[in-house]
Every structure is written in C-alpha cells, then in structure tokens.
Short mmCIF file of C-alpha atoms and ligand atoms in Angstrom, two decimals:
data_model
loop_
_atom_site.label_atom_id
_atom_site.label_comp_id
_atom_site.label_asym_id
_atom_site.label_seq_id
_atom_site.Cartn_x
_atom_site.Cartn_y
_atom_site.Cartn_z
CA UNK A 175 4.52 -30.79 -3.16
CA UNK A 176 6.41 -28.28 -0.89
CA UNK A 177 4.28 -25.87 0.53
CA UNK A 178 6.12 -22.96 2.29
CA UNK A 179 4.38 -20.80 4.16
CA UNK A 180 4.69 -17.26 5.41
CA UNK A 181 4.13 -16.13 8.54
CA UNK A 182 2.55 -12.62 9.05
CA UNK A 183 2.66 -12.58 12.87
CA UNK A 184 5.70 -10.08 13.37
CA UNK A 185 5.64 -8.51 16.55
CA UNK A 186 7.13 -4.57 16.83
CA UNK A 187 10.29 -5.18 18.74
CA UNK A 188 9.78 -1.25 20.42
CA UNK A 189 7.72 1.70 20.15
CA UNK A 190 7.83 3.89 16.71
CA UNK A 191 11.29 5.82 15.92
CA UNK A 192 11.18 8.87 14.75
CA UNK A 193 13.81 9.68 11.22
CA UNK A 194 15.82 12.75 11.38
CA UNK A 195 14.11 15.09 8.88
CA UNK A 196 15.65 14.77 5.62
CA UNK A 197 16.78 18.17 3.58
CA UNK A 198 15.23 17.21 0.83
CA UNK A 199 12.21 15.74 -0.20
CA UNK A 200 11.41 13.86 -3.32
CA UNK A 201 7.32 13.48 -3.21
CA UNK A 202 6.02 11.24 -6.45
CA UNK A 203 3.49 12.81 -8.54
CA UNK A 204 3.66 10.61 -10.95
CA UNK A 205 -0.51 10.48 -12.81
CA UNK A 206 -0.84 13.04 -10.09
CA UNK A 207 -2.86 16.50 -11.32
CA UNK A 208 -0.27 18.94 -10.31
CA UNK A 209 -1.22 21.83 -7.95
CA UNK A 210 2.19 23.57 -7.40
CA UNK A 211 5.19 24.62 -9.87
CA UNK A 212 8.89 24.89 -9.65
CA UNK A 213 9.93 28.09 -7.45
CA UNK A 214 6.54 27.76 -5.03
CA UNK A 215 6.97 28.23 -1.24
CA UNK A 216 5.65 25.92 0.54
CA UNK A 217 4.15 25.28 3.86
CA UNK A 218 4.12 21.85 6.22
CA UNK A 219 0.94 20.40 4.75
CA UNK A 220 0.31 22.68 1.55
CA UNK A 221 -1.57 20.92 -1.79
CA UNK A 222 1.06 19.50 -3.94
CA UNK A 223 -0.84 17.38 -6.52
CA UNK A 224 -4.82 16.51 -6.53
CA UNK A 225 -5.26 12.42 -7.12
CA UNK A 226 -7.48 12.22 -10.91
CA UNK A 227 -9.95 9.22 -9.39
CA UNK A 228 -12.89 10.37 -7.42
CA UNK A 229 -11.82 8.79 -4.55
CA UNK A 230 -8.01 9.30 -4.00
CA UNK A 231 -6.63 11.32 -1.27
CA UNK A 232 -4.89 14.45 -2.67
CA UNK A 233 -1.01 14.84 -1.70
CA UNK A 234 0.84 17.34 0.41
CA UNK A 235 4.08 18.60 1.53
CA UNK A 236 5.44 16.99 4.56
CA UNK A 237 8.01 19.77 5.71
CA UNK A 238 7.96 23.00 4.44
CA UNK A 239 10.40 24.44 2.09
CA UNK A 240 10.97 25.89 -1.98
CA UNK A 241 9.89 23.75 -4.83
CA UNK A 242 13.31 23.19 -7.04
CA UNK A 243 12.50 21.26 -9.65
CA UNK A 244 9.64 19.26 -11.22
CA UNK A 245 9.53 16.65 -13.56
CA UNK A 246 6.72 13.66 -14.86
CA UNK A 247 8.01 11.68 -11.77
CA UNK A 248 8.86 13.78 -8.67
CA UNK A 249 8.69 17.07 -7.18
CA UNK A 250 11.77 17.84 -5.43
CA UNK A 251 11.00 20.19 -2.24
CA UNK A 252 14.30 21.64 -0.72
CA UNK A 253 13.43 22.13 2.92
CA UNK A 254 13.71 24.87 5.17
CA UNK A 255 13.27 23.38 8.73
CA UNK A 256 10.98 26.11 8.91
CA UNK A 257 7.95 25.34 11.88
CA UNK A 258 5.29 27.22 9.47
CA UNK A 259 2.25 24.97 8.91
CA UNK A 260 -1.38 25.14 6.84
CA UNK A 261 -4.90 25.86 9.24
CA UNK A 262 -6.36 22.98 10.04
CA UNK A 263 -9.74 22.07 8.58
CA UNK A 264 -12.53 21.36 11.28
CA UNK A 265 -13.68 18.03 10.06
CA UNK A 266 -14.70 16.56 13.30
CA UNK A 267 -17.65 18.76 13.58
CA UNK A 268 -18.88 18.33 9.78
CA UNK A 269 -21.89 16.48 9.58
CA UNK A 270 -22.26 12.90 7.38
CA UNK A 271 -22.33 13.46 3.79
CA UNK A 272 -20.50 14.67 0.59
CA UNK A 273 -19.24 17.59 2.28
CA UNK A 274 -17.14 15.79 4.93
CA UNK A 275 -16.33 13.11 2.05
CA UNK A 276 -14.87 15.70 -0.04
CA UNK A 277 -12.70 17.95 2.94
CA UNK A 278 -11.30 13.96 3.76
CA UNK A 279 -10.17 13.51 0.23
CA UNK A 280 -8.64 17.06 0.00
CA UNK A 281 -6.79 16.16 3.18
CA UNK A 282 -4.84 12.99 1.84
CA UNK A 283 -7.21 10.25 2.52
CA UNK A 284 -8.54 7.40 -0.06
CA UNK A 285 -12.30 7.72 0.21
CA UNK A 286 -12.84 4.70 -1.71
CA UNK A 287 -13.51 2.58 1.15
CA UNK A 288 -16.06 5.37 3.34
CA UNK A 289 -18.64 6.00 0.82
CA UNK A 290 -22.21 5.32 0.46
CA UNK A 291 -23.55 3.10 3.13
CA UNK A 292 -21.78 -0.55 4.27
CA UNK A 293 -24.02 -3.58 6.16
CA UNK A 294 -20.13 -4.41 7.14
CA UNK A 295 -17.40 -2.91 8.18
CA UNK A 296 -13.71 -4.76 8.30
CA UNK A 297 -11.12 -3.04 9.37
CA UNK A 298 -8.08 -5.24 8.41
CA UNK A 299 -5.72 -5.51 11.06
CA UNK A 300 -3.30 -8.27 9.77
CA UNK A 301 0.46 -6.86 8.97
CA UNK A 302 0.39 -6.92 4.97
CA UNK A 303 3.45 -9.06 4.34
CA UNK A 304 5.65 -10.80 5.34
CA UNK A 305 8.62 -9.28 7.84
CA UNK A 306 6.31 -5.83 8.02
CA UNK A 307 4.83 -5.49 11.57
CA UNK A 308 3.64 -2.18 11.34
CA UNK A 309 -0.27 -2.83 11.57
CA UNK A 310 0.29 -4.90 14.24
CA UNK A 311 2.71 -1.99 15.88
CA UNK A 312 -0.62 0.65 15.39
CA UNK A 313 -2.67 -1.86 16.61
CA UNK A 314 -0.98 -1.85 19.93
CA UNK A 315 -0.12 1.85 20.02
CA UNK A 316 -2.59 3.67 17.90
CA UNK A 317 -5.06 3.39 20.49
CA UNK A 318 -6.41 6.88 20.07
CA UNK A 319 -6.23 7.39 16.52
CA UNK A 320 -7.84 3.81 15.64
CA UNK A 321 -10.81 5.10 17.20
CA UNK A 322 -11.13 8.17 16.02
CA UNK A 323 -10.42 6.30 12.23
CA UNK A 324 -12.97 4.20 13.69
CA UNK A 325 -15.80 6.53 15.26
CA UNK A 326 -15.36 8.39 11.66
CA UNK A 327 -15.57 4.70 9.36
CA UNK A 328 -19.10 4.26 11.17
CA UNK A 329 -20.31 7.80 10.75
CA UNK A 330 -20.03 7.55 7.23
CA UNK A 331 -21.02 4.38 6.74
CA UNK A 332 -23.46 3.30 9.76
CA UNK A 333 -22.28 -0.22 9.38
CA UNK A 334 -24.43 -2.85 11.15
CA UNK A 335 -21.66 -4.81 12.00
CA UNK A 336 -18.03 -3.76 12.57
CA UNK A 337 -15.44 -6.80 12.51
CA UNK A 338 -11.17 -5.90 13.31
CA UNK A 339 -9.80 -9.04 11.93
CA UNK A 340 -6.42 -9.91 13.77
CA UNK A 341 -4.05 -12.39 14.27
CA UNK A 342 -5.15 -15.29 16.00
CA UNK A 343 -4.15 -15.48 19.34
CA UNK A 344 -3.24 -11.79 19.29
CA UNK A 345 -5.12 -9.88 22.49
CA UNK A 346 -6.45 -6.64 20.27
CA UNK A 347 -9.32 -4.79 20.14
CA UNK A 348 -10.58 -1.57 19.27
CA UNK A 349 -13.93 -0.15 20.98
CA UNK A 350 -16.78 -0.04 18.41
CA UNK A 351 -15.21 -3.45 16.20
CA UNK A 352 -15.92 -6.98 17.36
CA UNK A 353 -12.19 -9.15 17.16
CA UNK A 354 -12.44 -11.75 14.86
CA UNK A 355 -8.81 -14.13 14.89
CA UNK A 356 -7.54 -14.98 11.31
CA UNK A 357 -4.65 -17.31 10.28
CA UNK A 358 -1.76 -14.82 9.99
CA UNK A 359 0.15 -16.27 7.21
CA UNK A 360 0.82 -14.43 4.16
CA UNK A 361 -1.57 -14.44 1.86
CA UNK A 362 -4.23 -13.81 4.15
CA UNK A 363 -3.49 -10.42 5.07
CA UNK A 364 -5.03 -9.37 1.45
CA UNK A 365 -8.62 -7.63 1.70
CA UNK A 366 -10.37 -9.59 0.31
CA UNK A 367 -9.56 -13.23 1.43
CA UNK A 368 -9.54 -11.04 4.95
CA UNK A 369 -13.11 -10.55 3.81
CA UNK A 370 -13.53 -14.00 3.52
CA UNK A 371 -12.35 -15.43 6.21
CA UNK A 372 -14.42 -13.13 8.62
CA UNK A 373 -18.04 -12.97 6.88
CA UNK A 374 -17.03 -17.13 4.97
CA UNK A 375 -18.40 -15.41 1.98
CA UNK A 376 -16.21 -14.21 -1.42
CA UNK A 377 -17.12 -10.98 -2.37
CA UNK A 378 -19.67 -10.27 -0.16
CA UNK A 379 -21.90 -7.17 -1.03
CA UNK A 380 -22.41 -3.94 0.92
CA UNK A 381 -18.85 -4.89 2.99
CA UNK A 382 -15.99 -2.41 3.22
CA UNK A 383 -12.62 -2.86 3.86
CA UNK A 384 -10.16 -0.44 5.25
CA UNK A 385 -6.75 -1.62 6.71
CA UNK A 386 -5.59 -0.17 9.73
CA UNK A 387 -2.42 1.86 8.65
CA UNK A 388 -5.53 4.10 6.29
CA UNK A 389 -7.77 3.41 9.43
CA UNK A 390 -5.06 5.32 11.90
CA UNK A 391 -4.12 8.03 9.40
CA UNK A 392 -7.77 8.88 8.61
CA UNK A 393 -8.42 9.00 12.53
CA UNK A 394 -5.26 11.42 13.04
CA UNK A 395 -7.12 13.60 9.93
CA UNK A 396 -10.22 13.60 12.02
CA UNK A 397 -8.17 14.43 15.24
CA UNK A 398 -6.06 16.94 13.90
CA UNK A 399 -7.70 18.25 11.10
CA UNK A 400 -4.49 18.66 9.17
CA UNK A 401 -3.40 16.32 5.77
CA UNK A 402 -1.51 12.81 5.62
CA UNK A 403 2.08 13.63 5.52
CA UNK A 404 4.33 10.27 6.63
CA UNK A 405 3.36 6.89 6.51
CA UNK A 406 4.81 4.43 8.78
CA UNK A 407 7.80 1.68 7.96
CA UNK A 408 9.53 -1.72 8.74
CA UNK A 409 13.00 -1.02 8.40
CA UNK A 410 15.54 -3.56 9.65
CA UNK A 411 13.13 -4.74 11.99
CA UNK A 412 11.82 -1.82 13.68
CA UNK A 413 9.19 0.87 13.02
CA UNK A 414 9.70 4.34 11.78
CA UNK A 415 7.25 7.46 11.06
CA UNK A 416 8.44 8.32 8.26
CA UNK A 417 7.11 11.92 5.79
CA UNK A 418 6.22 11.17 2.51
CA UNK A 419 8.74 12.43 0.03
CA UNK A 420 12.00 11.35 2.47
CA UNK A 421 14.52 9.96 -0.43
CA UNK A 422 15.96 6.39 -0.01
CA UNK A 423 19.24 7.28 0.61
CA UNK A 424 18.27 9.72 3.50
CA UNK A 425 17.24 6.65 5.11
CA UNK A 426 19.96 4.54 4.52
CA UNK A 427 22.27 7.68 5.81
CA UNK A 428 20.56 8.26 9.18
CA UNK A 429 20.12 4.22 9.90
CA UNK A 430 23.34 3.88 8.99
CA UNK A 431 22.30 0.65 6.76
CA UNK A 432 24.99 -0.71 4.08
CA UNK A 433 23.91 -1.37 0.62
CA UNK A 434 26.28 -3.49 -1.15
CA UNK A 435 26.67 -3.41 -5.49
CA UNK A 436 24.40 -5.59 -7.07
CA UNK A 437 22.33 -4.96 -3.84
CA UNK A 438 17.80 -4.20 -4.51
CA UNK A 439 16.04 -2.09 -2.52
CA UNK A 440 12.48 -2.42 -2.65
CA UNK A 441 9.70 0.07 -0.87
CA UNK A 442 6.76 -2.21 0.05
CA UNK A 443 7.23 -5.70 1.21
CA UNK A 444 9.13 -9.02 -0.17
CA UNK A 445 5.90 -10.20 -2.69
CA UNK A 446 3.93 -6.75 -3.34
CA UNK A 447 6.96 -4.26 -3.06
CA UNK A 448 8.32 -2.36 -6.23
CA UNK A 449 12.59 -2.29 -6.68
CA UNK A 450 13.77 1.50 -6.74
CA UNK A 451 15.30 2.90 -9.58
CA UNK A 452 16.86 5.38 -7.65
CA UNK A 453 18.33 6.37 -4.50
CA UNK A 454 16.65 9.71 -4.63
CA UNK A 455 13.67 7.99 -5.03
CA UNK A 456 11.15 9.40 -2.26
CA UNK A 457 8.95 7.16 -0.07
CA UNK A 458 5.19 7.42 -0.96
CA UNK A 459 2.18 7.15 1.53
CA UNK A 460 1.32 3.64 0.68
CA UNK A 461 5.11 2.11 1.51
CA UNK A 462 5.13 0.29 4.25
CA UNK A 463 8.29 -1.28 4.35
CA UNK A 464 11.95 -1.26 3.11
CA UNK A 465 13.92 -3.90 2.26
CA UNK A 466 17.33 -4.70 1.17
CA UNK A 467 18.23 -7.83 -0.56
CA UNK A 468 21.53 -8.79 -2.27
CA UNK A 469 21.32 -10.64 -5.37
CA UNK A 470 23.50 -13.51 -3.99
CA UNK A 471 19.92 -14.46 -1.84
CA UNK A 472 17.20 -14.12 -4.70
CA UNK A 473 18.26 -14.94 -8.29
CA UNK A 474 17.18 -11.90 -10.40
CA UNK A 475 13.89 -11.95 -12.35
CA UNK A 476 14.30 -12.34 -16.20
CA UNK A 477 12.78 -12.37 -19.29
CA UNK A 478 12.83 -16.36 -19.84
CA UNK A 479 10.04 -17.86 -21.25
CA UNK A 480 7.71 -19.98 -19.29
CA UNK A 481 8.29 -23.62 -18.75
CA UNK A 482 4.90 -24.46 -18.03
CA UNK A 483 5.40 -26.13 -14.89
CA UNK A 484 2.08 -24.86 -13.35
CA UNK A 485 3.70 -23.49 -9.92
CA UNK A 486 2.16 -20.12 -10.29
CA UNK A 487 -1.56 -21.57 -11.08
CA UNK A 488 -1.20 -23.83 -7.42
CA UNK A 489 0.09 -20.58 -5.73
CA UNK A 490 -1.94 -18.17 -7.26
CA UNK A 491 -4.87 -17.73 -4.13
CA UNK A 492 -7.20 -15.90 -6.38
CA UNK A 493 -7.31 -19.19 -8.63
CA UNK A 494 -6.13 -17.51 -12.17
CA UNK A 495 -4.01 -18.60 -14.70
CA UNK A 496 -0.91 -16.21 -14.17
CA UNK A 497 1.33 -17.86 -16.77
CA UNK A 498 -1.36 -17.00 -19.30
CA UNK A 499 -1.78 -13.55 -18.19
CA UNK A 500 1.51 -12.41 -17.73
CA UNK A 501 2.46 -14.00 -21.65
CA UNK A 502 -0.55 -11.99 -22.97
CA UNK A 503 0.51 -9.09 -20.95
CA UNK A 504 4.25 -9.26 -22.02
CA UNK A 505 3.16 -9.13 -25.86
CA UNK A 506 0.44 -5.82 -24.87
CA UNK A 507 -2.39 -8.57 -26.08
CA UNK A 508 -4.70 -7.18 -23.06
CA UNK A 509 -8.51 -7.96 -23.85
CA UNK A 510 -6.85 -11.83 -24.00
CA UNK A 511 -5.16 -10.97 -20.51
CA UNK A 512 -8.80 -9.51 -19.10
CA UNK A 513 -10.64 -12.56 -20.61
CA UNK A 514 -8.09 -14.79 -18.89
CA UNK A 515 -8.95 -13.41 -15.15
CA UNK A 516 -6.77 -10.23 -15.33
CA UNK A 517 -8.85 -8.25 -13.30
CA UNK A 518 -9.48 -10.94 -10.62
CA UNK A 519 -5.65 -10.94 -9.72
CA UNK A 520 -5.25 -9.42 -5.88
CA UNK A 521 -1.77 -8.85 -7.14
CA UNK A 522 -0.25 -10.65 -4.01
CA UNK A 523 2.97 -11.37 -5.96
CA UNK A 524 3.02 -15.07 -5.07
CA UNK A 525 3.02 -16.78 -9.13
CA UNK A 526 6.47 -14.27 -9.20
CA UNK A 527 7.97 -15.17 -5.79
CA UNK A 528 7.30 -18.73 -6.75
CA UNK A 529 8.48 -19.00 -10.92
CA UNK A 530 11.06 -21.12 -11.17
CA UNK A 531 11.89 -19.28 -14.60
CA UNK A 532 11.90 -16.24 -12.43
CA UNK A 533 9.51 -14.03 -14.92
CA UNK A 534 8.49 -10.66 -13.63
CA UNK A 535 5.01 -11.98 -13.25
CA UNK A 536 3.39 -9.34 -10.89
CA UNK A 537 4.93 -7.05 -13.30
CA UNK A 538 3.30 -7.99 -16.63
CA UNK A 539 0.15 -8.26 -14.56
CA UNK A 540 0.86 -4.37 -13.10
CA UNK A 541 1.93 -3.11 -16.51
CA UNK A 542 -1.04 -4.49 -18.57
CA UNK A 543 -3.50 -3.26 -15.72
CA UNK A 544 -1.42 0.02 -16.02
CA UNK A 545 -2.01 0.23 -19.59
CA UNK A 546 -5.69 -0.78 -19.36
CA UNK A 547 -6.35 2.16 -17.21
CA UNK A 548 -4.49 4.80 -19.32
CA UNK A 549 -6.62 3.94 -22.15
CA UNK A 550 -9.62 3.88 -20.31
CA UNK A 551 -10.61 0.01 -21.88
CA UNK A 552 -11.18 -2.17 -18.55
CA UNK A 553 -13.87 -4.21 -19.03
CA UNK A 554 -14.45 -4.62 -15.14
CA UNK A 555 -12.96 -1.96 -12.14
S1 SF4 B 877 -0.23 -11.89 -8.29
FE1 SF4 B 877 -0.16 -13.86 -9.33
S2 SF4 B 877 -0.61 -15.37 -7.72
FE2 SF4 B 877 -1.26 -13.40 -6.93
S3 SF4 B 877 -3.43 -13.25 -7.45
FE3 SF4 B 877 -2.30 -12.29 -9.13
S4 SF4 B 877 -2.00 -13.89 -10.64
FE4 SF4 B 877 -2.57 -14.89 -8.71
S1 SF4 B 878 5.76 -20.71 -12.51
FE1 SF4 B 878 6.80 -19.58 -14.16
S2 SF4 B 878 7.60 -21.15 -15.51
FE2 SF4 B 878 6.06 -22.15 -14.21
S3 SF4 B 878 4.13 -22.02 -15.39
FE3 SF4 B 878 4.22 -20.22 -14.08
S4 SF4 B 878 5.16 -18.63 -15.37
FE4 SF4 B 878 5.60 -20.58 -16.32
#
C-alpha cells in the first residue's frame, strides 16, 4: 500500500509580519455567553463574550471601536484606530491558586491544561500541520514569552518533569523544559501521540499538554498583564500576527492574494482546518493558518456513500472505525457513534483527507460530537 507521508518540519522563511489593522472586525461568538450589545464602545482589550466551560479563556476586543451589529455568529466591531486600551491586571505577582486561575481565564487563556497539579509537563512544540510553521517560528523567536508561558505552566502545576518536544534535529530549547526530538511528520504533532512519543506511554496520567502557540500567548498574559487579542498565521508561506476578529477578505486585500471562483478558503490547516462560509468571516484565536485551494487540486467532498474500502480504518492513528462513525453520525444515531470509538477520535482529519468517496468524514465526526455536547449526553469528556 502507498503510504504518503507529511512532513511537519516547515521552517519560517523570516521574522513575523505585522497585517495592516483592518476597519472592521468580525470576532465569533458563536456558544459564546455574550458580555457586550450592539451600540457598546469599546476599548483595545474590553470583555466581549465569557467562554460557558470552566476552563475556556473569555474573548476580547482586539482594536477598539463601536459595536454595530450582533447576531448568533459574530459581533461586528467597527474600529476607531483609537490608541485607548483596558488596565492591565497584575497577574505576575498573584500567588498559585484559584485566584490566579480565574484572572488567566478572564484574560483569554484556556485553563484546561494549568490546573490542579501535573507529575509532567509537555509543552508541544511540533508545527500542527502540515505547511503551518508557526510553532516552530515562536520557538525560535518567542524566546521571552515561552518562558514566561513557561515559568507560569510550572507555578501552577509544579511539574516534576518538564519535556518541549521538537522536531528532531531541530536545535531548540527553552530554559526550565528538557528537549526531547520527535518525528515531525504529520500526525505526530497531535497531543496526545506527542504524549506518547515523549513519556512511550498512551494516556499517561497526571501529564499535561500545552502547545506552544497557548504556551507564548499565556506567557505574553503573564508579561503584560493584558488579554489574548491576535493569534499568529501561515499565510502563503510566511508568518503574520494577526487580531482576532480581522475578516478574511481584509487579509486577502492587504496580501494582495487572488482567490479564483470555485476557489476554498480554509482557516486552520489542510486536515484539521474548517472551509469559510464567508469572506467576512473573522479569524478566531485558535486559527493558525490560511489556506487557499482551488477545486481543480482537491476534488470536493460529497455526500456519496461509503465503499467500504477500509482506507480510513489504516489511516485513522487513533485506531477507530471512522467509516462506522461518520455513517452513524450522518443519520444523528450518536450513542451507536460513541459506542463505536467516537470519543477516542483526535480529530486529525486523516480518514477525510484519505476517502476515496471523498465523505466529509471529520465533519460527521465534528457534528455528532457537536450535537453530543449541546445535549449534554457524552458518555466520556
Ligand atoms: S479524524 Fe478520522 S482518522 Fe483521525 S482520529 Fe478521528 S476517526 Fe481517526
Ligand atoms: S475511506 Fe471512505 S469509502 Fe473507504 S471505507 Fe472509509 S469512509 Fe468508506
């Protein structure tokens, strides 16, 4: 059989570019708890939306500006260019404990990862797909962030053992975190075959894993003291700060990229990334890439029905059945799609790139998880 494989080991071709602000920002709040309304003033960094979990990071405003319109999906922020920006919150000096857990989660960051206490620590510093090089862009430039993101991890958690798992071959460290070099082929880059690779155990308990894009944004929280606000993109091949919010087509207008009819554009990367259905869609936090790919390269997914060939089930690194799933998911039949390994699925996106019938795999698996979680039914987190 042909295996193909995917190399992960994209090096930044230059030092991160900076966007031209857009004039607009459209910031998803989509199963978001709104904290702002249409007609609000707001400044760089107010609350826009608290997350519902007990661990998400709240969202904020990247630039400052009048809240025009709201809707399920989006809160459109017309900006003002204005400099005004919220006080900065003194976490640095906040001692271990709920306290600091809570100000970190009010300030945009995913807690998930820093609570309780952790024997391990892996900070995952593989680039997540694919033609993305942005961890490995941090990695060599973040220098001073990573360890603050770092020297804040190991506060919370008093790890015994910090591991950065890299590239092989790649010269990176980060003070604190012991370098462990990991095959850099996609799918290795997910947590938790990282995981695997670096302790040789699946699953392992008491070990966290935080990736270093959340690693270098919680250490700019801790230096700063001010909320997430951009997150950081591959864009035709280099790497761009980007606020959260900045609309597609903003992009495509200052980079001066052509998007042909017929043409997808998809915020993430090739296997995990989600097509936009707009092109006033805004970028959110956890987009770390944009891609454009014509339709004359990749044959479009479908609705066909499954030929059984078994190509997903040898791709599928997480060693479910996705065939089964994603039928069982298609027809909303979701205990079957649990008892079938639903919930073991790293969604990597492979049993989709790989269908020869071309079914929207990774999106029957998404949409029955989805649906699972609005009615409050998983069997298993
Ligand atoms: S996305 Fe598909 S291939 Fe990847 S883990 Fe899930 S079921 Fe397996
Ligand atoms: S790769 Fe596609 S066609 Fe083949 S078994 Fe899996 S779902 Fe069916």
């Amino acid at each position: 059989m042909l295996k193909i494989h995917y190399s992960l080991d994209q090096k930044p071709a230059d030092s991160i570019r900076d966007l031209e602000p857009p004039k607009v920002l459209n910031i998803s709040v989509r199963n978001l708890v709104l904290k702002t309304k249409k007609g609000s003033v707001l400044a760089k960094g107010d609350l826009v939306a608290e997350h519902p979990s007990p661990c998400g990071g709240a969202c904020h405003a990247a630039l400052g500006g009048k809240v025009k319109a709201v809707n399920y999906h989006s809160l459109t922020v017309e900006c003002s260019g204005g400099a005004e920006t919220v006080e900065p919150v003194d976490v640095a000096s906040m001692g271990k404990g709920s306290e600091l857990i809570r100000a970190l989660q009010e300030l945009g960051v995913d807690v998930s990862p820093l609570s309780g206490r952790a024997e391990v620590l892996v900070i995952n510093g593989l680039n997540p797909e694919p033609g993305v090089s942005v961890a490995q862009q941090l990695l060599r430039d973040g220098g001073e962030e990573l360890r603050a993101g770092l020297d804040m991890a190991r506060k919370l958690l008093s790890p015994d053992r910090t591991i950065l798992a890299a590239p092989k071959g790649e010269a990176v460290s980060i003070p604190g975190a012991e370098t462990v070099g990991i095959r850099a082929k996609y799918p290795y880059s997910l947590d938790a075959l990282v995981v695997r690779a670096v302790t040789r155990k699946e699953f392992p308990e008491h070990t966290r894993v935080i990736n270093v894009m959340d690693l270098f944004d919680l250490g700019k929280v801790a230096l700063t003291g001010l909320p997430v606000t951009e997150t950081f993109m591959t864009i035709d091949g280099h790497n761009y700060r980007v606020p959260v919010g900045t609309p597609v087509r903003h992009i495509l207008e200052a980079l001066e990229l052509n998007v042909e009819p017929g043409d997808t554009i998809v915020l993430g990367g090739p296997f995990r990334g989600e097509s936009i259905y707009s092109l006033d869609q805004g970028v959110k936090k956890e987009d770390y890439g944009m891609f454009i790919t014509s339709s004359d390269a990749i044959p479009e997914v479908q609705d066909a029905a499954c030929m059984n060939c078994g190509e997903c089930v040898l791709q599928c690194p997480a060693r479910v059945q996705p065939h089964l799933i994603s039928r069982y998911a298609e027809y909303e039949r979701f205990e079957e799609a649990e008892r079938y390994g639903l919930n073991s699925c790293f969604e990597c996106g492979l049993c989709a790139f790989n269908c020869f019938a071309r079914r929207p795999l990774l999106q029957y698996i998404r949409f029955a998880k989805a649906q699972i979680r609005a009615k409050g039914q998983g069997t298993k987190a």
